[in-house]
Tab-separated table of N, CA, C and O in Angstrom:
chain	number	residue	atom	x	y	z
G	1	MET	N	-0.627	10.744	-10.368
G	1	MET	CA	-0.576	10.218	-11.558
G	1	MET	C	-1.525	8.833	-11.124
G	1	MET	O	-1.163	8.356	-10.113
G	2	LYS	N	-2.140	8.189	-12.032
G	2	LYS	CA	-3.254	6.996	-11.383
G	2	LYS	C	-2.499	5.560	-12.334
G	2	LYS	O	-2.573	5.686	-13.984
G	3	VAL	N	-2.374	5.035	-11.633
G	3	VAL	CA	-2.139	3.462	-13.253
G	3	VAL	C	-2.979	2.830	-12.720
G	3	VAL	O	-3.213	2.445	-11.187
G	4	ILE	N	-3.871	1.631	-13.768
G	4	ILE	CA	-4.422	1.269	-13.353
G	4	ILE	C	-4.059	-0.451	-14.020
G	4	ILE	O	-3.413	-0.665	-15.078
G	5	ILE	N	-4.138	-1.425	-13.157
G	5	ILE	CA	-3.595	-2.630	-13.771
G	5	ILE	C	-4.525	-3.618	-13.054
G	5	ILE	O	-5.463	-3.561	-12.469
G	6	GLU	N	-5.041	-4.474	-14.311
G	6	GLU	CA	-6.180	-5.448	-14.519
G	6	GLU	C	-5.620	-6.949	-14.399
G	6	GLU	O	-4.732	-7.052	-15.573
G	7	TYR	N	-5.656	-7.881	-13.634
G	7	TYR	CA	-5.210	-9.109	-13.323
G	7	TYR	C	-6.608	-9.863	-13.628
G	7	TYR	O	-7.585	-9.658	-12.755
G	8	GLU	N	-6.408	-11.393	-14.360
G	8	GLU	CA	-7.725	-12.152	-14.026
G	8	GLU	C	-7.428	-12.705	-12.738
G	8	GLU	O	-6.041	-13.092	-12.333
G	9	PHE	N	-8.516	-13.797	-12.281
G	9	PHE	CA	-7.834	-14.507	-10.752
G	9	PHE	C	-7.115	-15.296	-11.182
G	9	PHE	O	-5.980	-15.270	-9.977
G	10	GLU	N	-6.754	-15.656	-12.175
G	10	GLU	CA	-5.773	-17.053	-12.125
G	10	GLU	C	-4.254	-16.265	-12.169
G	10	GLU	O	-3.435	-17.070	-11.765
G	11	GLU	N	-4.377	-15.179	-12.306
G	11	GLU	CA	-2.991	-14.116	-12.584
G	11	GLU	C	-2.511	-13.450	-11.038
G	11	GLU	O	-1.872	-12.650	-10.599
G	12	GLN	N	-3.516	-14.212	-9.986
G	12	GLN	CA	-3.425	-13.471	-8.953
G	12	GLN	C	-1.567	-13.533	-8.332
G	12	GLN	O	-1.254	-12.475	-7.548
G	13	ASP	N	-0.998	-14.199	-8.506
G	13	ASP	CA	0.503	-14.447	-8.216
G	13	ASP	C	0.993	-13.082	-8.797
G	13	ASP	O	2.106	-12.410	-8.653
G	14	ASP	N	0.907	-12.686	-10.145
G	14	ASP	CA	1.629	-11.784	-10.463
G	14	ASP	C	0.931	-10.574	-10.276
G	14	ASP	O	1.890	-9.729	-10.342
G	15	ALA	N	-0.422	-9.992	-9.828
G	15	ALA	CA	-1.015	-9.026	-9.841
G	15	ALA	C	-0.075	-9.122	-8.085
G	15	ALA	O	0.425	-7.957	-8.066
G	16	ARG	N	0.384	-9.743	-7.205
G	16	ARG	CA	1.052	-9.542	-6.030
G	16	ARG	C	2.283	-9.252	-6.315
G	16	ARG	O	2.898	-8.532	-5.425
G	17	THR	N	3.020	-9.893	-7.202
G	17	THR	CA	4.339	-9.312	-7.361
G	17	THR	C	4.266	-7.740	-7.909
G	17	THR	O	5.489	-7.398	-7.448
G	18	ALA	N	3.396	-7.238	-8.870
G	18	ALA	CA	3.391	-6.276	-9.486
G	18	ALA	C	3.074	-5.094	-8.394
G	18	ALA	O	3.664	-3.951	-8.099
G	19	LEU	N	2.121	-5.456	-7.097
G	19	LEU	CA	2.237	-4.481	-5.800
G	19	LEU	C	2.852	-4.666	-4.853
G	19	LEU	O	3.203	-3.651	-4.481
G	20	ASP	N	3.907	-5.501	-4.640
G	20	ASP	CA	4.926	-5.648	-3.678
G	20	ASP	C	6.389	-5.115	-4.558
G	20	ASP	O	7.187	-5.249	-3.612
G	21	GLY	N	6.218	-4.618	-5.702
G	21	GLY	CA	7.478	-3.970	-6.111
G	21	GLY	C	8.330	-2.984	-4.933
G	21	GLY	O	9.249	-3.061	-5.190
G	22	TYR	N	7.502	-2.224	-4.570
G	22	TYR	CA	8.089	-1.438	-3.783
G	22	TYR	C	8.590	-2.153	-2.431
G	22	TYR	O	9.819	-1.898	-1.850
G	23	LYS	N	8.059	-3.437	-2.062
G	23	LYS	CA	8.576	-3.685	-0.986
G	23	LYS	C	10.092	-4.604	-1.029
G	23	LYS	O	10.887	-4.852	-0.630
G	24	TRP	N	10.371	-4.958	-2.438
G	24	TRP	CA	11.076	-5.834	-2.514
G	24	TRP	C	12.379	-4.816	-2.829
G	24	TRP	O	13.538	-5.111	-2.410
G	25	LYS	N	12.060	-3.391	-3.531
G	25	LYS	CA	12.847	-2.436	-3.400
G	25	LYS	C	13.731	-2.280	-2.009
G	25	LYS	O	14.898	-2.004	-1.797
G	26	LEU	N	12.763	-2.139	-0.611
G	26	LEU	CA	12.918	-1.619	0.143
G	26	LEU	C	13.727	-2.694	1.037
G	26	LEU	O	15.110	-2.762	1.703
G	27	ALA	N	13.538	-4.304	0.678
G	27	ALA	CA	14.233	-5.152	1.196
G	27	ALA	C	15.673	-5.324	0.274
G	27	ALA	O	16.750	-5.441	1.059
G	28	MET	N	16.005	-5.109	-0.827
G	28	MET	CA	17.150	-4.920	-1.457
G	28	MET	C	18.199	-4.080	-0.932
G	28	MET	O	19.363	-4.127	-0.700
G	29	TRP	N	17.433	-2.546	-0.593
G	29	TRP	CA	17.868	-1.490	0.365
G	29	TRP	C	18.615	-2.036	1.273
G	29	TRP	O	19.562	-1.848	1.944
G	30	ASP	N	17.365	-2.591	2.288
G	30	ASP	CA	18.196	-3.272	3.445
G	30	ASP	C	19.456	-4.197	3.576
G	30	ASP	O	20.361	-4.215	4.317
G	31	LEU	N	19.147	-5.182	2.534
G	31	LEU	CA	20.714	-5.927	2.447
G	31	LEU	C	21.571	-5.105	1.441
G	31	LEU	O	22.850	-5.520	2.023
G	32	ASP	N	21.789	-4.171	1.184
G	32	ASP	CA	22.518	-3.302	0.531
G	32	ASP	C	23.477	-2.340	2.003
G	32	ASP	O	24.366	-2.321	1.771
G	33	GLN	N	22.437	-2.197	2.741
G	33	GLN	CA	22.882	-1.536	4.038
G	33	GLN	C	23.572	-2.206	5.020
G	33	GLN	O	24.629	-1.831	5.331
G	34	LEU	N	23.222	-3.466	4.716
G	34	LEU	CA	23.700	-4.747	6.007
G	34	LEU	C	25.496	-4.653	5.064
G	34	LEU	O	26.236	-4.433	5.778
G	35	LEU	N	25.440	-4.851	3.652
G	35	LEU	CA	26.988	-5.013	3.261
G	35	LEU	C	27.611	-3.709	3.427
G	35	LEU	O	28.726	-4.181	3.459
G	36	ARG	N	27.281	-2.811	3.231
G	36	ARG	CA	27.771	-1.765	3.117
G	36	ARG	C	28.286	-1.306	4.306
G	36	ARG	O	29.500	-0.737	4.663
G	37	GLY	N	27.488	-1.774	5.267
G	37	GLY	CA	28.042	-1.752	6.932
G	37	GLY	C	29.058	-2.674	7.389
G	37	GLY	O	30.331	-1.902	7.969
G	38	THR	N	29.152	-3.607	6.441
G	38	THR	CA	30.214	-4.591	6.397
G	38	THR	C	31.301	-4.214	5.946
G	38	THR	O	32.411	-3.742	6.477
G	39	THR	N	31.275	-3.339	4.864
G	39	THR	CA	32.528	-3.004	4.084
G	39	THR	C	33.131	-1.884	4.453
G	39	THR	O	34.270	-1.579	4.959
G	40	LYS	N	32.051	-0.426	4.925
G	40	LYS	CA	32.881	0.434	4.917
G	40	LYS	C	33.094	0.858	6.459
G	40	LYS	O	33.905	1.367	6.979
G	41	HIS	N	32.502	0.104	7.516
G	41	HIS	CA	32.730	0.295	9.132
G	41	HIS	C	33.036	-0.698	9.275
G	41	HIS	O	33.466	-1.153	10.738
G	42	GLY	N	33.078	-2.018	9.364
G	42	GLY	CA	33.619	-3.402	9.183
G	42	GLY	C	32.983	-4.024	10.558
G	42	GLY	O	33.431	-4.747	11.264
G	43	ILE	N	31.601	-3.639	10.296
G	43	ILE	CA	30.651	-4.496	11.515
G	43	ILE	C	29.837	-4.816	10.767
G	43	ILE	O	29.321	-5.045	9.351
G	44	PHE	N	29.300	-6.282	11.232
G	44	PHE	CA	28.440	-7.642	10.908
G	44	PHE	C	28.122	-8.853	11.840
G	44	PHE	O	29.043	-8.733	12.631
G	45	ASN	N	26.579	-7.995	11.883
G	45	ASN	CA	25.668	-8.890	13.311
G	45	ASN	C	26.569	-8.047	14.965
G	45	ASN	O	26.768	-9.076	15.383
G	46	ASN	N	26.839	-7.037	14.641
G	46	ASN	CA	27.002	-6.364	15.554
G	46	ASN	C	28.542	-6.750	16.084
G	46	ASN	O	28.328	-6.767	17.704
G	47	ARG	N	29.368	-6.964	15.712
G	47	ARG	CA	30.988	-7.233	15.904
G	47	ARG	C	31.364	-6.866	14.901
G	47	ARG	O	31.193	-6.804	13.936
G	48	GLU	N	32.648	-7.037	14.845
G	48	GLU	CA	33.889	-6.292	13.890
G	48	GLU	C	33.925	-8.038	12.927
G	48	GLU	O	34.236	-9.166	13.255
G	49	ALA	N	33.748	-7.198	11.604
G	49	ALA	CA	33.994	-8.066	10.339
G	49	ALA	C	35.152	-8.712	10.112
G	49	ALA	O	35.991	-8.322	10.617
G	50	THR	N	35.484	-9.995	9.824
G	50	THR	CA	36.549	-10.304	9.554
G	50	THR	C	36.879	-9.611	8.094
G	50	THR	O	35.997	-9.371	7.651
G	51	GLY	N	38.036	-9.654	7.797
G	51	GLY	CA	38.687	-9.480	6.188
G	51	GLY	C	37.953	-10.175	4.976
G	51	GLY	O	37.524	-9.607	4.407
G	52	VAL	N	37.992	-11.322	5.159
G	52	VAL	CA	36.915	-12.376	4.297
G	52	VAL	C	35.473	-12.085	4.033
G	52	VAL	O	34.980	-11.609	2.964
G	53	GLU	N	34.983	-11.474	5.114
G	53	GLU	CA	33.658	-10.525	5.380
G	53	GLU	C	33.503	-9.381	4.838
G	53	GLU	O	32.902	-9.362	3.772
G	54	GLN	N	34.471	-8.639	5.439
G	54	GLN	CA	34.659	-7.734	4.494
G	54	GLN	C	35.051	-7.790	2.797
G	54	GLN	O	34.471	-6.968	1.952
G	55	ASP	N	35.454	-8.271	2.039
G	55	ASP	CA	35.454	-8.743	0.897
G	55	ASP	C	34.381	-9.284	-0.074
G	55	ASP	O	34.201	-8.987	-0.823
G	56	MET	N	34.120	-10.308	0.849
G	56	MET	CA	32.876	-10.807	0.430
G	56	MET	C	31.518	-9.990	0.189
G	56	MET	O	30.402	-9.862	-0.704
G	57	ALA	N	31.655	-9.191	1.091
G	57	ALA	CA	30.251	-8.150	1.642
G	57	ALA	C	30.704	-7.273	-0.093
G	57	ALA	O	29.424	-6.548	-0.408
G	58	GLU	N	31.991	-6.790	-0.324
G	58	GLU	CA	32.158	-5.665	-1.445
G	58	GLU	C	31.671	-6.324	-3.045
G	58	GLU	O	31.316	-5.535	-3.782
G	59	LYS	N	32.211	-7.381	-2.619
G	59	LYS	CA	31.940	-8.100	-4.011
G	59	LYS	C	30.003	-8.830	-4.157
G	59	LYS	O	29.850	-8.553	-5.124
G	60	LEU	N	29.508	-8.964	-3.035
G	60	LEU	CA	28.312	-9.077	-3.146
G	60	LEU	C	27.413	-8.065	-3.524
G	60	LEU	O	26.146	-7.674	-4.308
G	61	ARG	N	27.708	-6.945	-2.702
G	61	ARG	CA	26.947	-5.429	-3.388
G	61	ARG	C	27.379	-5.338	-4.756
G	61	ARG	O	26.667	-4.472	-5.247
G	62	ASP	N	28.611	-5.194	-5.488
G	62	ASP	CA	28.854	-5.225	-6.852
G	62	ASP	C	28.001	-5.767	-7.764
G	62	ASP	O	27.546	-5.833	-8.906
G	63	ALA	N	28.039	-7.285	-7.106
G	63	ALA	CA	26.906	-8.563	-7.817
G	63	ALA	C	25.426	-8.057	-7.966
G	63	ALA	O	24.863	-7.747	-8.842
G	64	ILE	N	25.301	-7.482	-6.967
G	64	ILE	CA	23.841	-6.997	-6.862
G	64	ILE	C	23.602	-5.780	-7.527
G	64	ILE	O	22.497	-5.737	-8.669
G	65	ARG	N	24.278	-4.983	-7.734
G	65	ARG	CA	23.964	-3.510	-8.685
G	65	ARG	C	24.386	-3.685	-9.833
G	65	ARG	O	23.866	-3.103	-11.060
G	66	GLU	N	25.165	-4.893	-10.161
G	66	GLU	CA	25.337	-5.512	-11.343
G	66	GLU	C	24.133	-5.726	-12.101
G	66	GLU	O	23.836	-5.297	-13.170
G	67	ILE	N	23.556	-6.801	-11.067
G	67	ILE	CA	21.862	-7.630	-11.462
G	67	ILE	C	21.076	-6.341	-11.703
G	67	ILE	O	20.619	-6.437	-12.560
G	68	LEU	N	20.728	-5.547	-10.807
G	68	LEU	CA	20.237	-4.422	-11.050
G	68	LEU	C	20.482	-3.574	-12.270
G	68	LEU	O	18.958	-3.078	-13.145
G	69	ASN	N	21.620	-3.401	-12.055
G	69	ASN	CA	21.788	-2.814	-13.460
G	69	ASN	C	21.225	-3.307	-15.128
G	69	ASN	O	20.996	-2.443	-16.136
G	70	GLU	N	21.516	-4.700	-14.742
G	70	GLU	CA	21.197	-5.277	-16.143
G	70	GLU	C	19.417	-5.403	-16.512
G	70	GLU	O	19.026	-5.405	-17.512
G	71	TYR	N	18.728	-5.176	-15.653
G	71	TYR	CA	17.582	-4.601	-15.646
G	71	TYR	C	16.631	-3.388	-15.140
G	71	TYR	O	15.476	-3.470	-15.566
G	72	ASN	N	17.894	-2.661	-15.571
G	72	ASN	CA	17.653	-1.396	-15.450
G	72	ASN	C	17.132	-0.903	-14.554
G	72	ASN	O	15.779	0.273	-14.248
G	73	LEU	N	17.320	-1.268	-13.147
G	73	LEU	CA	17.094	-0.794	-11.859
G	73	LEU	C	17.652	0.061	-11.039
G	73	LEU	O	19.302	-0.493	-11.376
G	74	ASN	N	17.560	0.591	-10.139
G	74	ASN	CA	18.720	1.103	-8.998
G	74	ASN	C	18.131	1.246	-7.924
G	74	ASN	O	16.676	0.959	-7.607
G	75	LEU	N	19.137	1.399	-6.935
G	75	LEU	CA	18.553	1.582	-5.667
G	75	LEU	C	18.731	2.835	-4.940
G	75	LEU	O	17.755	3.497	-3.865
G	76	ASP	N	18.916	3.384	-6.029
G	76	ASP	CA	19.017	5.125	-5.331
G	76	ASP	C	17.796	6.213	-5.879
G	76	ASP	O	17.009	5.608	-6.779
């Protein structure tokens, strides 16, 4: 498949955003995995996570997935 996107010079920020879409997905994936490690394995920054950290990580993962869903996006 071939996709051609044309932007005017004044729209270079929009072009960069379009080109960096995959990087944004990878960054969100990494964040989700960090939070997953905290909720599933109880580890944060190479140490045992507190209960509060585990609860917050779970809530943040839920919030991220909800936001992505609103934009019709997913990490899978």
